[in-house]
Amino acid sequence: MNAIQGTQDPQHIGELGRRLQRTHGEVWLHHMKGDPYADVLRGHTEDPHPAHERIRALGPLWRSTTGTWVTADHTLAATLLGQTWPHGPATGETGRIPVDDAGLSGDAAHYERLREAAATAFTPSTATAVCERAVGGLTGNFDLVTDLAERVPVDLLAKTFELPAPHHPELADACAATGILLDGLLCPQRLEATRRAVTATGRLRTLLAAPDHDPDTGRLALLLATAGVRTAARLTTSAVLAVVDHPGQWKRVADDPGYAALVVTETLRHDSPIQLHPAVTRADIEFAGQHVPAGEQVVVLVGAANRDPQSFADPGRFDPGRPADTLVPALYHRVTLPFARTLAEATVRALVAAGPQPHRAGPPLRSRRSPVTRHLLSCPLTTG
């Protein structure tokens, strides 16, 4: 019995807790021994870029003492994020959160079908209307994360999949609880958070099921609820902060709303909402002179590869419109990232159009154990 099936059984709860604790302890030990990938995995540092640079210095493909192959190299990352080598998704085994029931274990063909379904399910006009309504409800003091970035993807899902209004709060709570799934693929989460995510996943399957939907529509709804909401919230938060922190960028969007697309494109490079992307080899293969056996995990440091100085001039500078080959993760992210991008662009446009320009009202609060999404819990803004 897997952990999702057994989370109500005290024996399985205890075993799950022990595995989570043991795996977390192993990561901590590798960190204490100086492994920079373990440092990234812990998700405790406010700035992961120094660790990224330490990994980059170890070569294009390096085997961490955790047993994982890691790359921060833009050229190799582009290959690994493609579909032309034998690999599959990470499954969250060995003490990490199980994700089979959450829609994260399909193959490339499965996610291509869902991507096509998403292209017809969502329209830019609907996303714009949802974002404008959310922005219109903001006060002079608001939290960018909880009042806006996390709200708009949930509202869009509820509208698109015709969820009755009384169930909207439950949808929001369940999406929030499953937000740890992407991080749980690599970083063991706390037991109670894991149990809440498992329960919420089951609830989402029920909430979003509809007898008149084809199976792919139900799978799409579940994937966007479990992984798309967190991704969209993260990208939206970063894109809004890019224009809030740079008055020149705010003015560019005000003068030309289409400029928001360039802001979001550069946000995907400069501060990717998905910092790490794991895959598992399905056959022996060689990359960068390294032999990688079948069944081993390979992780692309997307955030680091998108700041590779060999591919980007002055990579730490936010520069919309720069010539850039921005890397995006593969598999289920081919579905979740277009959803996130549509919402981020619409939110930036709506916020700028509503004016006046807000500014930070305090420091942001970042979640721990969140190396994949580097999730923000809160970010207060004010127009006062």
Short mmCIF file of N, CA, C and O in Angstrom, two decimals, residues 302-358:
data_model
loop_
_atom_site.label_atom_id
_atom_site.label_comp_id
_atom_site.label_asym_id
_atom_site.label_seq_id
_atom_site.Cartn_x
_atom_site.Cartn_y
_atom_site.Cartn_z
N VAL A 302 17.04 24.70 -13.00
CA VAL A 302 16.50 25.60 -14.01
C VAL A 302 16.86 27.05 -13.68
O VAL A 302 17.26 27.83 -14.56
N GLY A 303 16.72 27.43 -12.41
CA GLY A 303 17.03 28.79 -12.01
C GLY A 303 18.49 29.14 -12.25
O GLY A 303 18.82 30.28 -12.62
N ALA A 304 19.38 28.16 -12.06
CA ALA A 304 20.80 28.41 -12.30
C ALA A 304 21.13 28.42 -13.78
O ALA A 304 21.90 29.26 -14.26
N ALA A 305 20.57 27.47 -14.55
CA ALA A 305 20.83 27.41 -15.98
C ALA A 305 20.36 28.67 -16.69
O ALA A 305 20.99 29.12 -17.65
N ASN A 306 19.27 29.24 -16.21
CA ASN A 306 18.77 30.48 -16.81
C ASN A 306 19.56 31.72 -16.39
O ASN A 306 19.25 32.83 -16.83
N ARG A 307 20.57 31.50 -15.55
CA ARG A 307 21.50 32.58 -15.22
C ARG A 307 22.94 32.18 -15.55
O ARG A 307 23.89 32.68 -14.95
N ASP A 308 23.09 31.28 -16.49
CA ASP A 308 24.41 30.83 -16.90
C ASP A 308 25.13 31.97 -17.63
O ASP A 308 24.66 32.42 -18.70
N PRO A 309 26.25 32.45 -17.11
CA PRO A 309 26.93 33.58 -17.75
C PRO A 309 27.48 33.23 -19.13
O PRO A 309 27.81 34.13 -19.91
N GLN A 310 27.58 31.94 -19.46
CA GLN A 310 28.01 31.56 -20.80
C GLN A 310 26.90 31.76 -21.84
O GLN A 310 27.17 31.79 -23.04
N SER A 311 25.67 31.91 -21.37
CA SER A 311 24.53 32.07 -22.28
C SER A 311 23.85 33.42 -22.17
O SER A 311 23.14 33.82 -23.10
N PHE A 312 24.04 34.11 -21.04
CA PHE A 312 23.34 35.38 -20.81
C PHE A 312 24.32 36.44 -20.33
O PHE A 312 25.06 36.21 -19.36
N ALA A 313 24.32 37.59 -20.98
CA ALA A 313 25.15 38.71 -20.53
C ALA A 313 24.54 39.32 -19.28
O ALA A 313 23.33 39.55 -19.21
N ASP A 314 25.39 39.55 -18.27
CA ASP A 314 24.92 40.13 -17.01
C ASP A 314 23.66 39.42 -16.52
O ASP A 314 22.58 40.02 -16.40
N PRO A 315 23.74 38.12 -16.24
CA PRO A 315 22.53 37.30 -16.00
C PRO A 315 21.72 37.70 -14.78
O PRO A 315 20.53 37.40 -14.71
N GLY A 316 22.32 38.40 -13.82
CA GLY A 316 21.57 38.80 -12.64
C GLY A 316 20.72 40.04 -12.84
O GLY A 316 19.93 40.39 -11.96
N ARG A 317 20.85 40.69 -14.00
CA ARG A 317 20.10 41.92 -14.25
C ARG A 317 18.76 41.59 -14.89
O ARG A 317 18.67 40.81 -15.81
N PHE A 318 17.68 42.22 -14.38
CA PHE A 318 16.34 42.04 -14.95
C PHE A 318 16.23 42.93 -16.17
O PHE A 318 16.30 44.16 -16.06
N ASP A 319 16.05 42.32 -17.35
CA ASP A 319 16.14 43.07 -18.60
C ASP A 319 15.13 42.54 -19.62
O ASP A 319 15.48 41.76 -20.50
N PRO A 320 13.86 42.94 -19.51
CA PRO A 320 12.86 42.48 -20.48
C PRO A 320 13.25 42.84 -21.90
O PRO A 320 13.75 43.92 -22.18
N GLY A 321 13.00 41.91 -22.81
CA GLY A 321 13.32 42.14 -24.21
C GLY A 321 14.70 41.69 -24.61
O GLY A 321 15.05 41.76 -25.79
N ARG A 322 15.52 41.22 -23.64
CA ARG A 322 16.87 40.76 -23.98
C ARG A 322 16.76 39.53 -24.88
O ARG A 322 15.82 38.72 -24.73
N PRO A 323 17.69 39.36 -25.82
CA PRO A 323 17.73 38.10 -26.57
C PRO A 323 18.05 36.97 -25.60
O PRO A 323 19.10 37.00 -24.95
N ALA A 324 17.16 36.03 -25.48
CA ALA A 324 17.37 35.01 -24.45
C ALA A 324 16.72 33.70 -24.86
O ALA A 324 15.60 33.68 -25.38
N ASP A 325 17.44 32.63 -24.61
CA ASP A 325 16.90 31.29 -24.80
C ASP A 325 16.50 30.77 -23.43
O ASP A 325 17.18 29.95 -22.82
N THR A 326 15.38 31.29 -22.94
CA THR A 326 14.93 30.93 -21.59
C THR A 326 14.49 29.47 -21.55
O THR A 326 13.69 29.03 -22.39
N LEU A 327 14.98 28.73 -20.57
CA LEU A 327 14.62 27.33 -20.41
C LEU A 327 13.39 27.20 -19.53
O LEU A 327 13.24 27.91 -18.53
N VAL A 328 12.50 26.30 -19.90
CA VAL A 328 11.34 25.99 -19.06
C VAL A 328 11.32 24.49 -18.82
O VAL A 328 11.75 23.71 -19.68
N PRO A 329 10.84 24.06 -17.67
CA PRO A 329 10.82 22.63 -17.36
C PRO A 329 9.88 21.86 -18.29
O PRO A 329 9.04 22.44 -18.98
N ALA A 330 10.02 20.54 -18.26
CA ALA A 330 9.29 19.68 -19.18
C ALA A 330 8.13 18.96 -18.48
O ALA A 330 7.73 19.31 -17.37
N LEU A 331 7.62 17.95 -19.18
CA LEU A 331 6.54 17.09 -18.70
C LEU A 331 5.32 17.92 -18.27
O LEU A 331 4.81 18.69 -19.07
N TYR A 332 4.85 17.78 -17.03
CA TYR A 332 3.62 18.46 -16.62
C TYR A 332 3.73 19.98 -16.66
O TYR A 332 2.73 20.67 -16.77
N HIS A 333 4.95 20.50 -16.61
CA HIS A 333 5.11 21.96 -16.68
C HIS A 333 4.77 22.51 -18.07
O HIS A 333 4.51 23.71 -18.20
N ARG A 334 4.75 21.65 -19.08
CA ARG A 334 4.29 22.10 -20.40
C ARG A 334 2.81 22.48 -20.34
O ARG A 334 2.32 23.18 -21.21
N VAL A 335 2.12 21.98 -19.34
CA VAL A 335 0.70 22.31 -19.14
C VAL A 335 0.55 23.46 -18.16
O VAL A 335 -0.19 24.42 -18.40
N THR A 336 1.26 23.39 -17.05
CA THR A 336 1.06 24.37 -15.97
C THR A 336 1.67 25.73 -16.28
O THR A 336 1.13 26.76 -15.86
N LEU A 337 2.78 25.76 -17.01
CA LEU A 337 3.43 27.05 -17.25
C LEU A 337 2.66 27.96 -18.21
O LEU A 337 2.59 29.17 -17.97
N PRO A 338 2.06 27.47 -19.30
CA PRO A 338 1.22 28.36 -20.10
C PRO A 338 0.05 28.93 -19.30
O PRO A 338 -0.32 30.11 -19.47
N PHE A 339 -0.55 28.11 -18.45
CA PHE A 339 -1.62 28.57 -17.55
C PHE A 339 -1.09 29.67 -16.65
O PHE A 339 -1.71 30.74 -16.49
N ALA A 340 0.09 29.45 -16.06
CA ALA A 340 0.68 30.44 -15.16
C ALA A 340 1.04 31.72 -15.91
O ALA A 340 0.81 32.83 -15.41
N ARG A 341 1.58 31.57 -17.09
CA ARG A 341 2.00 32.74 -17.87
C ARG A 341 0.80 33.62 -18.24
O ARG A 341 0.86 34.84 -18.15
N THR A 342 -0.28 32.99 -18.68
CA THR A 342 -1.48 33.76 -19.04
C THR A 342 -1.96 34.59 -17.86
O THR A 342 -2.30 35.78 -18.00
N LEU A 343 -1.98 34.00 -16.68
CA LEU A 343 -2.46 34.71 -15.50
C LEU A 343 -1.48 35.79 -15.05
O LEU A 343 -1.90 36.87 -14.64
N ALA A 344 -0.19 35.52 -15.13
CA ALA A 344 0.79 36.51 -14.71
C ALA A 344 0.71 37.75 -15.60
O ALA A 344 0.73 38.89 -15.11
N GLU A 345 0.63 37.55 -16.92
CA GLU A 345 0.53 38.69 -17.83
C GLU A 345 -0.74 39.48 -17.57
O GLU A 345 -0.72 40.72 -17.52
N ALA A 346 -1.87 38.77 -17.40
CA ALA A 346 -3.14 39.46 -17.18
C ALA A 346 -3.14 40.21 -15.87
O ALA A 346 -3.71 41.32 -15.77
N THR A 347 -2.52 39.65 -14.85
CA THR A 347 -2.48 40.32 -13.54
C THR A 347 -1.62 41.58 -13.59
O THR A 347 -2.00 42.62 -13.04
N VAL A 348 -0.46 41.50 -14.22
CA VAL A 348 0.39 42.69 -14.35
C VAL A 348 -0.35 43.79 -15.10
O VAL A 348 -0.36 44.96 -14.66
N ARG A 349 -0.99 43.45 -16.20
CA ARG A 349 -1.73 44.46 -16.96
C ARG A 349 -2.85 45.08 -16.13
O ARG A 349 -3.03 46.30 -16.12
N ALA A 350 -3.60 44.23 -15.42
CA ALA A 350 -4.73 44.73 -14.64
C ALA A 350 -4.27 45.62 -13.49
O ALA A 350 -4.88 46.67 -13.21
N LEU A 351 -3.19 45.24 -12.82
CA LEU A 351 -2.71 46.00 -11.68
C LEU A 351 -2.19 47.36 -12.13
O LEU A 351 -2.46 48.40 -11.51
N VAL A 352 -1.44 47.38 -13.23
CA VAL A 352 -0.91 48.65 -13.74
C VAL A 352 -2.04 49.55 -14.22
O VAL A 352 -2.04 50.76 -13.97
N ALA A 353 -3.02 48.98 -14.91
CA ALA A 353 -4.14 49.78 -15.41
C ALA A 353 -4.96 50.39 -14.28
O ALA A 353 -5.46 51.51 -14.40
N ALA A 354 -5.07 49.65 -13.17
CA ALA A 354 -5.87 50.15 -12.04
C ALA A 354 -5.15 51.27 -11.32
O ALA A 354 -5.79 52.23 -10.85
N GLY A 355 -3.79 51.18 -11.23
CA GLY A 355 -3.00 52.21 -10.54
C GLY A 355 -3.60 52.55 -9.17
O GLY A 355 -4.69 52.11 -8.83
N PRO A 356 -2.94 53.37 -8.36
CA PRO A 356 -1.55 53.84 -8.54
C PRO A 356 -0.55 52.72 -8.25
O PRO A 356 -0.93 51.66 -7.77
N GLN A 357 0.71 52.98 -8.56
CA GLN A 357 1.74 51.98 -8.38
C GLN A 357 1.95 51.70 -6.90
O GLN A 357 2.23 52.60 -6.11
N PRO A 358 1.81 50.44 -6.47
CA PRO A 358 2.07 50.10 -5.07
C PRO A 358 3.57 50.00 -4.81
O PRO A 358 4.38 49.97 -5.73
#
